[in-house]
Coordinates of C-alpha atoms and ligand atoms in Angstrom, one line a residue:
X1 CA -64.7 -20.2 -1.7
X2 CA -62.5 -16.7 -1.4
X3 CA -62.7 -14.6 -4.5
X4 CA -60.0 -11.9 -5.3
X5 CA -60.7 -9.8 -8.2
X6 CA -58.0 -8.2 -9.9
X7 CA -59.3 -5.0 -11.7
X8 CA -57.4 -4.6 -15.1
X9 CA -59.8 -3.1 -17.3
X10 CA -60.6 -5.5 -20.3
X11 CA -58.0 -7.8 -18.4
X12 CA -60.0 -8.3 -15.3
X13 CA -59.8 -11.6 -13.6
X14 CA -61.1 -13.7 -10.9
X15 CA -58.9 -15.7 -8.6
X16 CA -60.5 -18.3 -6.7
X17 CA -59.4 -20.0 -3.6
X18 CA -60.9 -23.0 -1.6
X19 CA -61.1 -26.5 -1.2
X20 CA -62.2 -29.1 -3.4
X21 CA -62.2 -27.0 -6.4
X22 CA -60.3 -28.9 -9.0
X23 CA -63.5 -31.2 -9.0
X24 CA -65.3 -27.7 -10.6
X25 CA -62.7 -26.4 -12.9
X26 CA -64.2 -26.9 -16.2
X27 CA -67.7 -25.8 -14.8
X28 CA -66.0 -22.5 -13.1
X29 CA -64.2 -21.8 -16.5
X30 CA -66.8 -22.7 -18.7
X31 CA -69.0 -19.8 -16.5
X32 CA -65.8 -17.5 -16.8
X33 CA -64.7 -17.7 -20.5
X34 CA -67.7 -18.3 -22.5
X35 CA -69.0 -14.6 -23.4
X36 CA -66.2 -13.5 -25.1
X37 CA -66.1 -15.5 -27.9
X38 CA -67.4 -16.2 -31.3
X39 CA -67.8 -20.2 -30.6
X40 CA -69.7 -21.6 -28.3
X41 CA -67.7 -23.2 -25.3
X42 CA -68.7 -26.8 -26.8
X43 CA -66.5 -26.5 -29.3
X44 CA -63.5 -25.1 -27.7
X45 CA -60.3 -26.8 -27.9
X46 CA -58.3 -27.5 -24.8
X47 CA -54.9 -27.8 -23.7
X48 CA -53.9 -29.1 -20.7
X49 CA -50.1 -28.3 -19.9
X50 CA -48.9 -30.1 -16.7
X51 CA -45.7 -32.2 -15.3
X52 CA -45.0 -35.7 -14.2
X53 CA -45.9 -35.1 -10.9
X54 CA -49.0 -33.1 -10.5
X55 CA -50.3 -35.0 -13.6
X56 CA -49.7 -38.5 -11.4
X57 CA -52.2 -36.8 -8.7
X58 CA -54.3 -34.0 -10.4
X59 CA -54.8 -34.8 -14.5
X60 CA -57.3 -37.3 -14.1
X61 CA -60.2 -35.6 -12.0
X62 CA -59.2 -32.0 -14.0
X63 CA -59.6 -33.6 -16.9
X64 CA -63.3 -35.5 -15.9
X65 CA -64.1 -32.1 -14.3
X66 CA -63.1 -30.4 -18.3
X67 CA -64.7 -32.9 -20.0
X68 CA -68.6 -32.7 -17.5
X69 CA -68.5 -28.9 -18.0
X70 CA -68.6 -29.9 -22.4
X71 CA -64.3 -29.4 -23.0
X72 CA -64.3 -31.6 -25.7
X73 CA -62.3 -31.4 -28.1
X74 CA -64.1 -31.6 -31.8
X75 CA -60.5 -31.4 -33.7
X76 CA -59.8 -35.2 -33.2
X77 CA -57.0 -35.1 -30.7
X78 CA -56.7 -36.4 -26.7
X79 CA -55.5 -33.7 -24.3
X80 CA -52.3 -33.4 -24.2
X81 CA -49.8 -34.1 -21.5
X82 CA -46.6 -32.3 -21.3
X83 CA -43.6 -33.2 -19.0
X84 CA -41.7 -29.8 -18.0
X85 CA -39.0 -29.4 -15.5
X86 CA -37.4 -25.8 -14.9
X87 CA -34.6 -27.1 -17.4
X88 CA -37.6 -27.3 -19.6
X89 CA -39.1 -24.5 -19.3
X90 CA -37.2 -23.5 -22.4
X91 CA -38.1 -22.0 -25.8
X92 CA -38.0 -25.8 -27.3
X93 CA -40.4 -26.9 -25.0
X94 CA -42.5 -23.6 -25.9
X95 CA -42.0 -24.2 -29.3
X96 CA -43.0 -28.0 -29.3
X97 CA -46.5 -27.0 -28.0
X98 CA -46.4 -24.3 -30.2
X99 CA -46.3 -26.6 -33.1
X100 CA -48.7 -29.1 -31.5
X101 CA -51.5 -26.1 -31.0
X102 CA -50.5 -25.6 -35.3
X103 CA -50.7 -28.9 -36.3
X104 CA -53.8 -29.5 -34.6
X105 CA -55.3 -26.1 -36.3
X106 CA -56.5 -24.6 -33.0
X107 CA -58.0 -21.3 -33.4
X108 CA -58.5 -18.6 -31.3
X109 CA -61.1 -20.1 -29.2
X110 CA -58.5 -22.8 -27.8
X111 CA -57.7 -22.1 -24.1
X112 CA -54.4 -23.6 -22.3
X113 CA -54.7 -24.7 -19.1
X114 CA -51.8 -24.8 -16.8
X115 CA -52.3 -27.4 -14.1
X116 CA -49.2 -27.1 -11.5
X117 CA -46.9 -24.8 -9.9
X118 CA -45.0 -22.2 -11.2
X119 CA -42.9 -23.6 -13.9
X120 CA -45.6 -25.4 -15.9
X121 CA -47.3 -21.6 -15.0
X122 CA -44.4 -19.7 -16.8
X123 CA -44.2 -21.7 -19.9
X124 CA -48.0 -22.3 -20.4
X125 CA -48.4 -18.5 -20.1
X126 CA -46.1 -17.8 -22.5
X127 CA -47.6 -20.5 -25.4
X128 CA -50.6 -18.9 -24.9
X129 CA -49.4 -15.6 -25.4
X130 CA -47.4 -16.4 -28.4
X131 CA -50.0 -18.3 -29.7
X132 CA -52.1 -16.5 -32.5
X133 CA -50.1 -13.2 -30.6
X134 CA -52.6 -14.6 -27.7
X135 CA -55.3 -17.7 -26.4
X136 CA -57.0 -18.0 -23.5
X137 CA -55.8 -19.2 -20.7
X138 CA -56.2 -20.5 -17.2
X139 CA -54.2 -20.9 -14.3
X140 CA -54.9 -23.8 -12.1
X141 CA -51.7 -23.9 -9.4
X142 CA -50.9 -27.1 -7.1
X143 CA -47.9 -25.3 -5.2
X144 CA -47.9 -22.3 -2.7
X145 CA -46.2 -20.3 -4.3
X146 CA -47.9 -20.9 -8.0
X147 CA -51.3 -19.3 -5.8
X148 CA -49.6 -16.7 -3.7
X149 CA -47.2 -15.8 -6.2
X150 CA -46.7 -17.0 -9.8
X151 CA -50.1 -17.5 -10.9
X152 CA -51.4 -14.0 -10.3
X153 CA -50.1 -11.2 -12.4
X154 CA -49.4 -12.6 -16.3
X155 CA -45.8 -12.3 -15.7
X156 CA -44.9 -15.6 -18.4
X157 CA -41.4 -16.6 -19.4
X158 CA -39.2 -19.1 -20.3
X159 CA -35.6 -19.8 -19.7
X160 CA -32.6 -19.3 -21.7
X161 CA -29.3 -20.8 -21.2
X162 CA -28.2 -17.4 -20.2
X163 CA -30.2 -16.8 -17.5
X164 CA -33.8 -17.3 -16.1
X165 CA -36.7 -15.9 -17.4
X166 CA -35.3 -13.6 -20.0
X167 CA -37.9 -14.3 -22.7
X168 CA -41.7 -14.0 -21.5
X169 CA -44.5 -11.8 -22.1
X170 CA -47.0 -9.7 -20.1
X171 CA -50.6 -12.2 -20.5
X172 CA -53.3 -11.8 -18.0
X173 CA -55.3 -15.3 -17.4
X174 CA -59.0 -15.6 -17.9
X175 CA -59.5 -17.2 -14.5
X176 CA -57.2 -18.9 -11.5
X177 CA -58.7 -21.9 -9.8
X178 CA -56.4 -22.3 -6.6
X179 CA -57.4 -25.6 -5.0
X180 CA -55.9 -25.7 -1.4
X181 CA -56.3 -29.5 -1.3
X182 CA -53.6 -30.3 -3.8
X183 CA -51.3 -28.8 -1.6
X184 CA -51.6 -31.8 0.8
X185 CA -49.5 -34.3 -1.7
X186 CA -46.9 -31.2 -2.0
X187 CA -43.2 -32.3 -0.7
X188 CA -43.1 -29.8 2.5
X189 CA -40.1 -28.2 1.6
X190 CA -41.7 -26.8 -1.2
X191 CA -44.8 -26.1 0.8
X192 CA -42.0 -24.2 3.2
X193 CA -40.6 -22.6 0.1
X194 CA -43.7 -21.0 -0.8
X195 CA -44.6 -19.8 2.5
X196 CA -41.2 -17.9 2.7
X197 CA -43.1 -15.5 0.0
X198 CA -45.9 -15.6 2.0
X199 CA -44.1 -14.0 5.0
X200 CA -42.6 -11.4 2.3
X201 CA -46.4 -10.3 2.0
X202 CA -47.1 -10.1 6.0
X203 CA -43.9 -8.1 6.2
X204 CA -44.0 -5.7 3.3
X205 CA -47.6 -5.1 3.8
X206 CA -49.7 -6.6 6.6
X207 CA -48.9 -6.7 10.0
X208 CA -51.6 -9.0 11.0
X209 CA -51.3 -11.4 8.6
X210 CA -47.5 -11.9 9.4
X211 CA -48.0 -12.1 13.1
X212 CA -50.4 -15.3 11.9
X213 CA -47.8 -16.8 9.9
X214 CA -45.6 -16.2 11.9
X215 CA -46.7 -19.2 14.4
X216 CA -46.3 -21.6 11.4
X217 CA -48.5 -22.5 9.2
X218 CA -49.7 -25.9 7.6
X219 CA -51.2 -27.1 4.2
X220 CA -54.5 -28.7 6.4
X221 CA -55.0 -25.3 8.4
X222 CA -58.4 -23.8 8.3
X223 CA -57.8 -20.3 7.6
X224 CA -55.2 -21.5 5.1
X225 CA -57.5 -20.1 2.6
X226 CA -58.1 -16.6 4.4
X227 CA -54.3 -16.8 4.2
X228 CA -53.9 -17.6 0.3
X229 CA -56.5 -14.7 -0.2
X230 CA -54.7 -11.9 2.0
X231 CA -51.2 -12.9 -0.4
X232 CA -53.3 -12.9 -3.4
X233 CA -55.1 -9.3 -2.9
X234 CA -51.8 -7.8 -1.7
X235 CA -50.0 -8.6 -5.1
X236 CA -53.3 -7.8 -7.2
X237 CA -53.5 -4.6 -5.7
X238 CA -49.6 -3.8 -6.5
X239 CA -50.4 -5.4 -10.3
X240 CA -53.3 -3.1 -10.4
X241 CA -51.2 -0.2 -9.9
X242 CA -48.3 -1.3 -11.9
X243 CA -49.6 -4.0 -14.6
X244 CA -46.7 -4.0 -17.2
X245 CA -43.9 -3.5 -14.2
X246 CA -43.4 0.5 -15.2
X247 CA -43.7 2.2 -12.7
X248 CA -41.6 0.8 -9.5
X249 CA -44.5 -0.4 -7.3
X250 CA -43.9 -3.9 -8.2
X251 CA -40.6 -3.5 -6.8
X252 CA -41.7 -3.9 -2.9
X253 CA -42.6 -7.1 -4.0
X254 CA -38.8 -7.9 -4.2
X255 CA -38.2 -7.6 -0.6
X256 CA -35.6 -10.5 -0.1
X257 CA -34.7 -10.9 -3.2
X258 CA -31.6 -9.1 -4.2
X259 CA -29.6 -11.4 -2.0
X260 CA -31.7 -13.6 -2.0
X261 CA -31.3 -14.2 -6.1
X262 CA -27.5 -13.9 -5.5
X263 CA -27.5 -16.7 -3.4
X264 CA -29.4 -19.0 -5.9
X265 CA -26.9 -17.8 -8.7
X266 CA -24.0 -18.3 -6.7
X267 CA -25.0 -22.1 -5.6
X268 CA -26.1 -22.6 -9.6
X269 CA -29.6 -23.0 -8.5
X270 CA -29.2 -26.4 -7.3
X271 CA -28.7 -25.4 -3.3
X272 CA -32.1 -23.9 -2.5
X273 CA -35.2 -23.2 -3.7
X274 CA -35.8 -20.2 -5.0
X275 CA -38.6 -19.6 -1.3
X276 CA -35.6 -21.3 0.5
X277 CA -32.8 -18.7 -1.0
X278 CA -34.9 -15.6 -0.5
X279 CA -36.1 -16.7 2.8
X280 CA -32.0 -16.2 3.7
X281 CA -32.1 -12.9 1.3
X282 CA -35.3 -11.9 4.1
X283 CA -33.3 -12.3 7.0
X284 CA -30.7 -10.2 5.7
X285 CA -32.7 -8.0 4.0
X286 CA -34.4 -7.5 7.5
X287 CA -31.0 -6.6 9.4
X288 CA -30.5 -3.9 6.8
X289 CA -33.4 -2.6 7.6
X290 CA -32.2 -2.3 11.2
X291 CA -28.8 -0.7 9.9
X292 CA -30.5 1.6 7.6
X293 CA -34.5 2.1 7.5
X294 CA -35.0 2.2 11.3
X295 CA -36.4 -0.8 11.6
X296 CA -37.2 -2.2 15.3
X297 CA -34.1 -4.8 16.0
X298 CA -36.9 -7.1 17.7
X299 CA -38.9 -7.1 14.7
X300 CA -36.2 -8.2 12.8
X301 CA -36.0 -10.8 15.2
X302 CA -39.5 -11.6 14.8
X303 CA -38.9 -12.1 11.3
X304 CA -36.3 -14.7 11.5
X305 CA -38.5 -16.8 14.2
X306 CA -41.0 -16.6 11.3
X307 CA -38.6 -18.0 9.0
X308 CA -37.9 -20.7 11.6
X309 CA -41.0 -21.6 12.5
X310 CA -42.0 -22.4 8.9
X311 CA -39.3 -24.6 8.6
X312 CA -37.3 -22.0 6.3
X313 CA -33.6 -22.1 6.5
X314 CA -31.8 -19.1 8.2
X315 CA -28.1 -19.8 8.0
X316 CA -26.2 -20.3 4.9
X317 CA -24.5 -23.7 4.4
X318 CA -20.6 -23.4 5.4
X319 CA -19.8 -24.2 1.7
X320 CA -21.5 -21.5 0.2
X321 CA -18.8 -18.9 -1.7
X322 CA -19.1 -15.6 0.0
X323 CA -17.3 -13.7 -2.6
X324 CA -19.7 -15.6 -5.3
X325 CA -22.5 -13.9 -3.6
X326 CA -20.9 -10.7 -3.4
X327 CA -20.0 -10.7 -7.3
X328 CA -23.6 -12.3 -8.2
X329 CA -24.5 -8.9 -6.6
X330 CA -22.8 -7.0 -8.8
X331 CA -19.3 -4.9 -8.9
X332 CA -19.0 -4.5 -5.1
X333 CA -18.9 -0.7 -5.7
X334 CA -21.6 -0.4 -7.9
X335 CA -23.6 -1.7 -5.2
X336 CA -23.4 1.0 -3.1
X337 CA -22.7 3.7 -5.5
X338 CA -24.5 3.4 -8.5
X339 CA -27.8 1.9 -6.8
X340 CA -27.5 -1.0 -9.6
X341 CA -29.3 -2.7 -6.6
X342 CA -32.4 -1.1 -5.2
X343 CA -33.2 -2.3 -2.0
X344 CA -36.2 -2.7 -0.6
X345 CA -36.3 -2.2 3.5
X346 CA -38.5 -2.3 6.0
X347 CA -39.6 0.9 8.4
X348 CA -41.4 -1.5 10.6
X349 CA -43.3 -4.5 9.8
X350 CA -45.8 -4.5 7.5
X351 CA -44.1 -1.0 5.9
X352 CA -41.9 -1.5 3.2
X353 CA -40.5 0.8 0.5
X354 CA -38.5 0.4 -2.5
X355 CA -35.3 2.6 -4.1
X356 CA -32.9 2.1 -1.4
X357 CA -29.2 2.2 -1.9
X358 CA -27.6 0.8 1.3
X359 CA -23.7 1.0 1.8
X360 CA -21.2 -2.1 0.5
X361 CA -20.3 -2.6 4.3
X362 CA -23.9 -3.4 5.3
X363 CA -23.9 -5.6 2.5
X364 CA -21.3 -7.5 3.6
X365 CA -22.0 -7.7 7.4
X366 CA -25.6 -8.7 6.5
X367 CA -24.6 -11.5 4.1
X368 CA -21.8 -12.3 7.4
X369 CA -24.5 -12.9 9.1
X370 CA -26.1 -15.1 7.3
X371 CA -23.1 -18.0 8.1
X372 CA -24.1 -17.3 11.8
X373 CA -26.7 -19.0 13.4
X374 CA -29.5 -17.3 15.0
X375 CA -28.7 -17.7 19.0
X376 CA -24.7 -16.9 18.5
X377 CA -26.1 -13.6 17.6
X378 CA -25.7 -10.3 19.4
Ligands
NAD1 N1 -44.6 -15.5 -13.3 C1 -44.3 -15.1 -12.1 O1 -44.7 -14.0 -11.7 C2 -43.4 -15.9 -11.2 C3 -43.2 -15.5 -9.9 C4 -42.5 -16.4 -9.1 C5 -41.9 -17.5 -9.6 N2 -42.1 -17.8 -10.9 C6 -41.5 -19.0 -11.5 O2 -42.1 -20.1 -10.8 C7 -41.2 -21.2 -10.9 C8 -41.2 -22.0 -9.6 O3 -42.5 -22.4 -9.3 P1 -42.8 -23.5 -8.1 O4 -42.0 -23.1 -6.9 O5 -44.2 -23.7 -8.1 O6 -42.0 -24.8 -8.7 P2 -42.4 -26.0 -9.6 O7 -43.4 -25.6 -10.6 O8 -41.1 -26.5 -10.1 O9 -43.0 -27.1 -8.6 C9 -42.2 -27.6 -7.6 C10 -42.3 -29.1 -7.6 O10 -43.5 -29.5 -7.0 C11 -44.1 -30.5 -7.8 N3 -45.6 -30.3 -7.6 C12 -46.3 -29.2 -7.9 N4 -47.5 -29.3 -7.4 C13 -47.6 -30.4 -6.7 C14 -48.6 -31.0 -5.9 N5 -49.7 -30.4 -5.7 N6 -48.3 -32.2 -5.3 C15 -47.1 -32.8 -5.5 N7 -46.1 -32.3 -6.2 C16 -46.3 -31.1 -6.8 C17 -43.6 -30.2 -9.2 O11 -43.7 -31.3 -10.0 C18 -42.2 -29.8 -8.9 O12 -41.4 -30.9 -8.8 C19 -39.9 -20.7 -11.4 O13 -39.7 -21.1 -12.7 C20 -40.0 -19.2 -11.3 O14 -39.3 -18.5 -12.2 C21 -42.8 -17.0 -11.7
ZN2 ZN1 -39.9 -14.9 -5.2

């Protein structure tokens, strides 16, 4: 088992990564949480937030693996089981389980687990920092990007029907169990999807770990877990710096992303996953960086075999509205001029930095390239 500890003061954390771990969940919490507070772990009431699918695999044995390590619950109510979908991760859905923690009188002491990937993350996060203004609570993702990504840094949120993630609070977890095995039942496009931020972490930060992903990697590999813990120390060490997102160092961890978010609001979200989206947003971003941070034209290359070889898409589909990408970007001019979008680029691989304003015309011959395919190009 790989350990990453991220260092925030009374906030501190462990994040654990290995294989057959879900098995030792409640005993690997039960060691982690029970210090800190006034009840003894016996009597700690538990809530297990999860979706239709991961709880069809995983409930079960995280549940037995709760109950062995003494998660009872001494209340008089079963664990409960909620359904969320990224539709659902909405304030009704938040407030349901708000009401359900109420009703059932749960103190403090109560922890909320969140058992899946990054949307059953986000909203169990932000019941159990709303809770009692905030309960314990432990991350246990079943996607790639929920370990590499979502499940590291208390960022917590729900949607609104304006827009994504506008309500959420900062709220560290107590612990995050990432068991690699539950990534074998995951459909592989969304195992794809959350390597494409795995890629972002080799090319904004470490060489060596990109030129190893680059070659493609799989949810049975052995050093999948060396992998998991190189993504998960990179963003704890940007988190460490920058917990509550003030300072701009969390920013390089948007390389992609600008276009890559304008492409998921200009398809309505339904087109690509968000990994798939900002995979596109990477190659692009990458070209830009040719145009305008000196980056090596055959590393930008290298990134887009990356992309490929981890079955990431690299073209946009022919129906996809250039000018709704270009307007999801923001007022053309304000692009450029008023630095509304801060790039981040690449100097070379594994060298990023953030603050970039990059002209409209790169813009639009990078996202021109995107509806080319990779050997028409020049
Ligand atoms: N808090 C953050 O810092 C942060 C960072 C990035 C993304 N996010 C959020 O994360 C969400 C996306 O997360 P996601 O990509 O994990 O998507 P997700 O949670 O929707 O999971 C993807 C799909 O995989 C299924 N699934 C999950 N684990 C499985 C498993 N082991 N086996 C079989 N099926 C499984 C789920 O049921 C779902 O259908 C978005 O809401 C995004 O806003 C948050
Ligand atoms: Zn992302």
């Amino acid at each position: 088992m790989k350990t990453v500890h991220v260092d925030l003061g009374p906030r501190s954390y462990d994040v654990l990564i290995g294989r057959g771990l879900l098995d030792r969940t409640g005993e690997l919490m039960r060691k982690e949480t029970r210090c800190d507070l006034p009840n003894s772990i016996e009597t700690k009431p538990i809530l297990v937030i999860t979706d239709p699918s991961v709880k069809s695999h995983y409930f079960e044995k995280a549940w037995n693996s709760l109950s062995r390590a003494g998660y009872i619950n001494l209340s008089g109510y079963d664990p409960e089981f909620t359904p969320v979908s990224e539709e659902r991760k909405s304030l009704e859905t938040a407030g349901k389980i708000l009401r359900t923690l109420a009703q059932h009188r749960v103190s403090r002491s109560g922890t909320i687990v969140a058992l899946g990937g990054g949307v059953v993350g986000d909203l169990a996060g932000f019941v159990a920092a709303t809770y009692l203004r905030g309960i314990n609570f432990v991350q246990v993702p079943t996607t790639l990007l929920a370990m590499v990504d979502s499940s590291v840094g208390g960022k917590t949120g729900v949607n609104l029907p304006e827009g994504k993630n506008l309500v959420g609070a900062f709220h560290q977890p107590k612990l995050v169990v990432a068991d690699l095995d539950t990534l074998k039942t995951l459909p592989a496009s969304e195992f794809s999807a959350g390597m494409a931020e795995v890629i972002k972490y080799g090319a904004i930060k470490d060489k060596a770990l990109f030129d190893r992903v680059a070659k493609g990697v799989k949810p049975d590999d052995s050093d999948l877990d060396e992998i998991v813990e190189k993504c998960v120390a990179i963003k704890a060490r940007i988190v460490e710096d920058d917990e509550f997102e003030t300072k701009g160092q969390r920013a390089l961890l948007n390389f992609g992303h600008t276009i890559g978010h304008a492409i998921e609001k200009a398809t309505g979200y339904n087109t690509y996953l968000h990994g798939e989206a900002i995979a596109l947003g990477m190659r692009a971003a990458a070209w830009l960086s040719v145009w305008q941070a000196g980056l090596p034209e055959a590393e930008a290359r290298e990134i887009e075999a990356s992309l490929i070889a981890n079955h990431l898409p690299v073209t946009l589909k022919s129906e996809v509205d250039r000018a709704a990408i270009l307007s999801a970007l923001g007022n053309d001019k304000k692009v450029a001029v008023d630095g509304l979008n801060r790039w981040v680029l690449l100097k070379k691989l594994g060298e990023a930095s953030s603050g970039h304003e990059v002209s409209i015309d790169n813009v639009k011959k990078a996202i021109d390239l995107l509806y080319t395919p990779i050997s028409h190009q020049s």
